[in-house]
Amino acid sequence: MDPIINIQGIRKVYRMGQETIVALKQIDLQIFQGEICCLLGTSGSGKSTLLNMIAGLEKPTKGSVQIKGHYIEKMNEAQLAKFRQKYIGFVFQSYNLIPSLTALENVCLPLVFQGVPKKKRETMAKEMLEAVGLGSRLKHKPNEMSGGQQQRVSIARAFVNRPTIIFADEPTGNLDTNTTIEILELMTSMARKYNQTMVVVSHDTEIADYADRLIHMKDGEIISIEQKTTEGMK
């Protein structure tokens, strides 16, 4: 089977005055359709930088990233925006909800950009919010919800247009332990239901119970890859 994400020789160097910082040294990695992978490591290990490279949020210094056969680093911003709208969903640590919009309106946003008619997108957004347990919070704004509820809205927004790939950057970083488990179970069960690929960045070993592969990073390198057995996953 061909990988849906193919990372070859990725290197990222930042220059700050006279100083050179090597954030990623030489990364080769393949991720397959329907796989849930976690980039695991402490702060400064390079895991978020690698996610940014894969998602096209930053350009690598060297190397290539292919998603569905498309070279991400060769796309301009307009091409990347169109590509993300079609194939990619994002879940962030800080939720990134628009404060002035209701939960329903926040979840509708990706569908607005795709040109989905108003009635259809509201129906899709409502169904997704109900799926994440927020059917009674459709008209609530972010400041009227708890952190866990805001993250559920963020997840609903990421999944609403059934993207091929979900990128999640520290999605449970601002949550307590019980809410962390709820969010991980919710995200992974939805990804498995729709056979979506998910790449999660985390420093939390709790993710180990939910991922198919744990990709351990340190000092800008992959130091080990742990393949989980089906029996070991929740």
GROMACS .gro file of C-alpha atoms in nm:
model
  234
    1MET     CA    1   0.000   0.000   0.000
    2ASP     CA    2   0.128   0.346  -0.089
    3PRO     CA    3   0.157   0.591   0.204
    4ILE     CA    4  -0.088   0.880   0.218
    5ILE     CA    5   0.192   1.093   0.373
    6ASN     CA    6   0.549   1.041   0.255
    7ILE     CA    7   0.823   1.243   0.428
    8GLN     CA    8   1.170   1.223   0.275
    9GLY     CA    9   1.486   1.381   0.411
   10ILE     CA   10   1.314   1.667   0.591
   11ARG     CA   11   1.554   1.914   0.752
   12LYS     CA   12   1.466   2.248   0.910
   13VAL     CA   13   1.723   2.510   1.007
   14TYR     CA   14   1.642   2.844   1.167
   15ARG     CA   15   1.891   3.131   1.160
   16MET     CA   16   1.875   3.380   1.447
   17GLY     CA   17   2.144   3.641   1.401
   18GLN     CA   18   2.476   3.456   1.403
   19GLU     CA   19   2.320   3.146   1.557
   20THR     CA   20   2.199   2.844   1.362
   21ILE     CA   21   1.932   2.623   1.519
   22VAL     CA   22   1.868   2.283   1.367
   23ALA     CA   23   1.507   2.201   1.452
   24LEU     CA   24   1.485   1.888   1.235
   25LYS     CA   25   1.793   1.694   1.131
   26GLN     CA   26   1.693   1.426   0.879
   27ILE     CA   27   1.341   1.290   0.897
   28ASP     CA   28   1.209   1.004   0.686
   29LEU     CA   29   0.860   0.878   0.766
   30GLN     CA   30   0.562   0.716   0.597
   31ILE     CA   31   0.205   0.734   0.728
   32PHE     CA   32  -0.078   0.527   0.582
   33GLN     CA   33  -0.451   0.572   0.523
   34GLY     CA   34  -0.657   0.523   0.838
   35GLU     CA   35  -0.352   0.521   1.066
   36ILE     CA   36  -0.340   0.714   1.393
   37CYS     CA   37   0.016   0.828   1.463
   38CYS     CA   38   0.146   1.023   1.759
   39LEU     CA   39   0.459   1.237   1.746
   40LEU     CA   40   0.572   1.205   2.104
   41GLY     CA   41   0.848   1.399   2.279
   42THR     CA   42   0.936   1.669   2.527
   43SER     CA   43   0.932   2.041   2.450
   44GLY     CA   44   1.198   2.122   2.190
   45SER     CA   45   1.209   1.769   2.046
   46GLY     CA   46   1.094   1.892   1.703
   47LYS     CA   47   0.752   1.727   1.702
   48SER     CA   48   0.548   2.045   1.642
   49THR     CA   49   0.797   2.163   1.380
   50LEU     CA   50   0.756   1.833   1.195
   51LEU     CA   51   0.378   1.864   1.208
   52ASN     CA   52   0.406   2.218   1.067
   53MET     CA   53   0.620   2.084   0.781
   54ILE     CA   54   0.369   1.809   0.699
   55ALA     CA   55   0.074   2.050   0.711
   56GLY     CA   56   0.253   2.309   0.496
   57LEU     CA   57   0.246   2.571   0.772
   58GLU     CA   58   0.624   2.604   0.731
   59LYS     CA   59   0.863   2.522   0.447
   60PRO     CA   60   1.146   2.273   0.508
   61THR     CA   61   1.506   2.379   0.452
   62LYS     CA   62   1.560   2.053   0.266
   63GLY     CA   63   1.356   1.747   0.181
   64SER     CA   64   1.002   1.683   0.064
   65VAL     CA   65   0.655   1.609   0.198
   66GLN     CA   66   0.402   1.434  -0.023
   67ILE     CA   67   0.034   1.407   0.069
   68LYS     CA   68  -0.177   1.202  -0.171
   69GLY     CA   69   0.106   1.244  -0.422
   70HIS     CA   70   0.115   1.625  -0.395
   71TYR     CA   71   0.442   1.793  -0.297
   72ILE     CA   72   0.338   2.024  -0.013
   73GLU     CA   73   0.657   2.234  -0.004
   74LYS     CA   74   0.614   2.328  -0.371
   75MET     CA   75   0.268   2.480  -0.326
   76ASN     CA   76   0.208   2.853  -0.285
   77GLU     CA   77  -0.026   2.986  -0.016
   78ALA     CA   78  -0.334   2.989  -0.240
   79GLN     CA   79  -0.272   2.629  -0.349
   80LEU     CA   80  -0.210   2.521   0.010
   81ALA     CA   81  -0.531   2.685   0.129
   82LYS     CA   82  -0.733   2.506  -0.138
   83PHE     CA   83  -0.559   2.175  -0.063
   84ARG     CA   84  -0.626   2.204   0.312
   85GLN     CA   85  -0.992   2.291   0.254
   86LYS     CA   86  -1.032   1.972   0.054
   87TYR     CA   87  -0.825   1.721   0.250
   88ILE     CA   88  -0.720   1.844   0.596
   89GLY     CA   89  -0.872   1.924   0.935
   90PHE     CA   90  -0.691   2.086   1.230
   91VAL     CA   91  -0.735   2.057   1.607
   92PHE     CA   92  -0.525   2.298   1.815
   93GLN     CA   93  -0.430   2.318   2.184
   94SER     CA   94  -0.579   2.668   2.212
   95TYR     CA   95  -0.903   2.565   2.031
   96ASN     CA   96  -0.877   2.860   1.785
   97LEU     CA   97  -1.250   2.927   1.790
   98ILE     CA   98  -1.383   3.265   1.681
   99PRO     CA   99  -1.516   3.431   2.001
  100SER     CA  100  -1.801   3.622   1.834
  101LEU     CA  101  -1.947   3.310   1.669
  102THR     CA  102  -2.168   3.042   1.823
  103ALA     CA  103  -2.065   2.677   1.834
  104LEU     CA  104  -2.281   2.610   1.528
  105GLU     CA  105  -2.129   2.901   1.335
  106ASN     CA  106  -1.773   2.797   1.426
  107VAL     CA  107  -1.833   2.443   1.300
  108CYS     CA  108  -1.995   2.576   0.982
  109LEU     CA  109  -1.681   2.772   0.884
  110PRO     CA  110  -1.497   2.502   0.683
  111LEU     CA  111  -1.818   2.437   0.491
  112VAL     CA  112  -1.859   2.810   0.415
  113PHE     CA  113  -1.514   2.810   0.253
  114GLN     CA  114  -1.611   2.504   0.050
  115GLY     CA  115  -1.923   2.677  -0.080
  116VAL     CA  116  -2.172   2.442   0.088
  117PRO     CA  117  -2.523   2.599   0.089
  118LYS     CA  118  -2.632   2.752   0.422
  119LYS     CA  119  -2.909   2.505   0.506
  120LYS     CA  120  -2.696   2.201   0.429
  121ARG     CA  121  -2.392   2.326   0.622
  122GLU     CA  122  -2.604   2.407   0.928
  123THR     CA  123  -2.751   2.057   0.917
  124MET     CA  124  -2.403   1.902   0.886
  125ALA     CA  125  -2.265   2.120   1.168
  126LYS     CA  126  -2.559   2.038   1.396
  127GLU     CA  127  -2.515   1.665   1.336
  128MET     CA  128  -2.144   1.689   1.414
  129LEU     CA  129  -2.201   1.888   1.734
  130GLU     CA  130  -2.456   1.628   1.842
  131ALA     CA  131  -2.198   1.357   1.768
  132VAL     CA  132  -1.950   1.522   2.008
  133GLY     CA  133  -2.216   1.563   2.278
  134LEU     CA  134  -2.293   1.933   2.230
  135GLY     CA  135  -2.640   1.919   2.077
  136SER     CA  136  -2.769   2.148   2.353
  137ARG     CA  137  -2.490   2.404   2.305
  138LEU     CA  138  -2.544   2.505   1.943
  139LYS     CA  139  -2.605   2.873   2.019
  140HIS     CA  140  -2.341   2.908   2.291
  141LYS     CA  141  -2.030   3.115   2.224
  142PRO     CA  142  -1.681   3.001   2.334
  143ASN     CA  143  -1.680   3.214   2.653
  144GLU     CA  144  -1.999   3.036   2.761
  145MET     CA  145  -1.835   2.692   2.747
  146SER     CA  146  -1.572   2.503   2.945
  147GLY     CA  147  -1.232   2.417   2.797
  148GLY     CA  148  -1.343   2.062   2.726
  149GLN     CA  149  -1.657   2.184   2.552
  150GLN     CA  150  -1.458   2.432   2.343
  151GLN     CA  151  -1.224   2.153   2.235
  152ARG     CA  152  -1.526   1.943   2.137
  153VAL     CA  153  -1.640   2.231   1.915
  154SER     CA  154  -1.290   2.243   1.767
  155ILE     CA  155  -1.306   1.868   1.697
  156ALA     CA  156  -1.650   1.900   1.538
  157ARG     CA  157  -1.514   2.178   1.314
  158ALA     CA  158  -1.213   1.964   1.213
  159PHE     CA  159  -1.427   1.661   1.127
  160VAL     CA  160  -1.737   1.826   0.979
  161ASN     CA  161  -1.633   1.801   0.614
  162ARG     CA  162  -1.488   1.450   0.658
  163PRO     CA  163  -1.127   1.542   0.572
  164THR     CA  164  -0.884   1.271   0.467
  165ILE     CA  165  -0.630   1.375   0.731
  166ILE     CA  166  -0.660   1.530   1.078
  167PHE     CA  167  -0.364   1.714   1.230
  168ALA     CA  168  -0.387   1.767   1.607
  169ASP     CA  169  -0.124   1.978   1.786
  170GLU     CA  170  -0.131   1.913   2.164
  171PRO     CA  171  -0.513   1.880   2.154
  172THR     CA  172  -0.534   1.798   2.525
  173GLY     CA  173  -0.261   2.035   2.648
  174ASN     CA  174  -0.504   2.267   2.829
  175LEU     CA  175  -0.731   1.996   2.971
  176ASP     CA  176  -0.747   1.799   3.296
  177THR     CA  177  -0.685   1.423   3.301
  178ASN     CA  178  -1.048   1.311   3.282
  179THR     CA  179  -1.128   1.551   2.998
  180THR     CA  180  -0.807   1.447   2.820
  181ILE     CA  181  -0.924   1.086   2.812
  182GLU     CA  182  -1.269   1.189   2.687
  183ILE     CA  183  -1.119   1.400   2.406
  184LEU     CA  184  -0.872   1.129   2.299
  185GLU     CA  185  -1.148   0.867   2.290
  186LEU     CA  186  -1.372   1.101   2.093
  187MET     CA  187  -1.110   1.196   1.833
  188THR     CA  188  -0.976   0.846   1.775
  189SER     CA  189  -1.319   0.681   1.760
  190MET     CA  190  -1.434   0.934   1.499
  191ALA     CA  191  -1.116   0.891   1.293
  192ARG     CA  192  -1.155   0.513   1.298
  193LYS     CA  193  -1.524   0.535   1.210
  194TYR     CA  194  -1.448   0.726   0.890
  195ASN     CA  195  -1.107   0.560   0.818
  196GLN     CA  196  -0.931   0.896   0.850
  197THR     CA  197  -0.559   0.938   0.901
  198MET     CA  198  -0.469   1.130   1.215
  199VAL     CA  199  -0.133   1.275   1.321
  200VAL     CA  200  -0.125   1.390   1.682
  201VAL     CA  201   0.153   1.589   1.848
  202SER     CA  202   0.175   1.532   2.222
  203HIS     CA  203   0.403   1.517   2.523
  204ASP     CA  204   0.134   1.322   2.710
  205THR     CA  205   0.195   0.946   2.729
  206GLU     CA  206  -0.182   0.897   2.772
  207ILE     CA  207  -0.201   0.904   2.392
  208ALA     CA  208  -0.014   0.571   2.386
  209ASP     CA  209  -0.340   0.388   2.456
  210TYR     CA  210  -0.505   0.530   2.145
  211ALA     CA  211  -0.244   0.548   1.867
  212ASP     CA  212  -0.143   0.282   1.615
  213ARG     CA  213   0.215   0.407   1.614
  214LEU     CA  214   0.416   0.615   1.858
  215ILE     CA  215   0.694   0.810   1.690
  216HIS     CA  216   0.937   0.915   1.962
  217MET     CA  217   1.136   1.230   1.889
  218LYS     CA  218   1.433   1.393   2.058
  219ASP     CA  219   1.659   1.681   1.949
  220GLY     CA  220   1.505   1.701   1.602
  221GLU     CA  221   1.532   1.330   1.524
  222ILE     CA  222   1.311   1.022   1.532
  223ILE     CA  223   1.478   0.801   1.792
  224SER     CA  224   1.230   0.512   1.784
  225ILE     CA  225   0.898   0.402   1.635
  226GLU     CA  226   0.669   0.188   1.846
  227GLN     CA  227   0.405  -0.012   1.658
  228LYS     CA  228   0.100  -0.083   1.873
  229THR     CA  229  -0.089  -0.409   1.842
  230THR     CA  230  -0.461  -0.403   1.781
  231GLU     CA  231  -0.520  -0.578   2.113
  232GLY     CA  232  -0.335  -0.301   2.293
  233MET     CA  233  -0.552  -0.021   2.162
  234LYS     CA  234  -0.875   0.102   2.311
   0.00000   0.00000   0.00000
